[in-house]
Amino acid sequence: MSLRTLILLSPFVLAVILGRAVRLPEEPRAQDTGPMYNFSMKRYQWNERPLLVFAPSRDDQAYCETMIIWNRNGPKLDEYDLVLLEVFEDGVSRADGREIPQESATHLRERFQVEDGDLTILLVGKDGSEKGRWNQLPPLQDIYDLIDTMPMRQREIRSQQDAHPE
């Protein structure tokens, strides 16, 4: 591909060719406060790895225990580009701390085939596909190790090593 052709390509197409995605304009990060009325998993694709915690409610004992472990062990959200989504049958569901509509929560349960009444934890890759599923929070290092085996994560590690050689 010639330099002239690359220059003529839009920044988005160039980003895809170079393996670097840009944030979708759906909801800019600068406005990451308040409810997400137009929630879509597409906002995370190619940018972050959603970790979805499905539970009957915020008061569910298994959910509460999961969140205590998650919070106590200092999740590496930034290092692994993780974003936490809490999806409840009853009550307010949240994505990255922001309220999402109940119909979005219902859609997520259907999309990932999560049964009502179950605690289910899903890891979704940057490509939007399911990478791991558990009925209880596994050791966090297992999640990080799984992410480290993903091709996109391998590229991120190499890019970081190239940027900061020791």
Coordinates of C-alpha atoms in Angstrom, one line a residue, residues 30-105:
A30 CA -15.5 12.9 28.8
Q31 CA -19.2 12.4 29.5
D32 CA -18.8 9.3 31.6
T33 CA -21.1 10.4 34.4
G34 CA -24.8 9.8 34.9
P35 CA -26.9 7.1 33.3
M36 CA -26.2 5.5 29.9
Y37 CA -29.5 5.7 28.2
N38 CA -28.2 4.3 25.0
F39 CA -26.1 1.5 26.4
S40 CA -24.4 -0.8 24.0
M41 CA -21.6 -3.3 24.4
K42 CA -20.1 -1.8 21.2
R43 CA -18.8 1.1 23.2
Y44 CA -16.2 -1.3 24.7
Q45 CA -15.3 -3.2 21.5
W46 CA -11.6 -2.8 20.6
N47 CA -11.1 -0.5 23.6
E48 CA -11.8 -2.5 26.8
R49 CA -12.4 -6.0 28.2
P50 CA -15.8 -6.1 30.0
L51 CA -16.1 -8.3 33.0
L52 CA -19.8 -8.9 33.5
V53 CA -21.1 -10.0 36.9
F54 CA -24.7 -11.2 36.6
A55 CA -26.7 -11.6 39.8
P56 CA -30.3 -11.7 40.9
S57 CA -29.9 -8.4 42.8
R58 CA -27.4 -6.2 44.6
D59 CA -28.4 -7.9 47.9
D60 CA -27.6 -11.4 46.6
Q61 CA -25.2 -13.1 49.0
A62 CA -23.0 -14.6 46.3
Y63 CA -22.8 -11.2 44.5
C64 CA -21.8 -9.4 47.8
E65 CA -19.1 -12.0 48.5
T66 CA -17.8 -11.6 44.9
M67 CA -17.6 -7.9 45.1
I68 CA -15.8 -8.0 48.5
I69 CA -13.2 -10.2 47.0
W70 CA -13.0 -8.1 43.8
N71 CA -12.6 -4.9 45.7
R72 CA -10.2 -6.2 48.4
N73 CA -7.7 -7.6 45.9
G74 CA -7.1 -4.4 44.0
P75 CA -8.3 -5.2 40.5
K76 CA -5.9 -4.2 37.7
L77 CA -8.6 -2.5 35.7
D78 CA -6.3 -0.1 33.9
E79 CA -3.5 -2.5 33.3
Y80 CA -5.8 -5.0 31.7
D81 CA -8.3 -2.5 30.2
L82 CA -11.0 -4.1 32.3
V83 CA -14.4 -2.5 32.8
L84 CA -16.9 -3.9 35.3
L85 CA -20.5 -4.4 34.4
E86 CA -22.9 -5.4 37.2
V87 CA -26.1 -6.8 35.7
F88 CA -29.1 -7.5 38.0
E89 CA -32.5 -9.1 37.4
D90 CA -33.9 -6.7 40.0
G91 CA -32.5 -3.3 40.7
V92 CA -30.2 -0.9 39.0
S93 CA -27.6 -2.4 36.8
R94 CA -24.3 -0.6 36.1
A95 CA -21.6 -0.4 33.6
D96 CA -18.4 1.1 34.7
G97 CA -20.3 2.7 37.6
R98 CA -23.0 4.2 35.4
E99 CA -26.6 3.2 35.5
I100 CA -27.9 1.3 32.4
P101 CA -31.5 0.8 31.4
Q102 CA -33.3 -2.4 32.6
E103 CA -34.0 -3.4 29.0
S104 CA -30.2 -3.3 28.4
A105 CA -29.6 -5.6 31.4

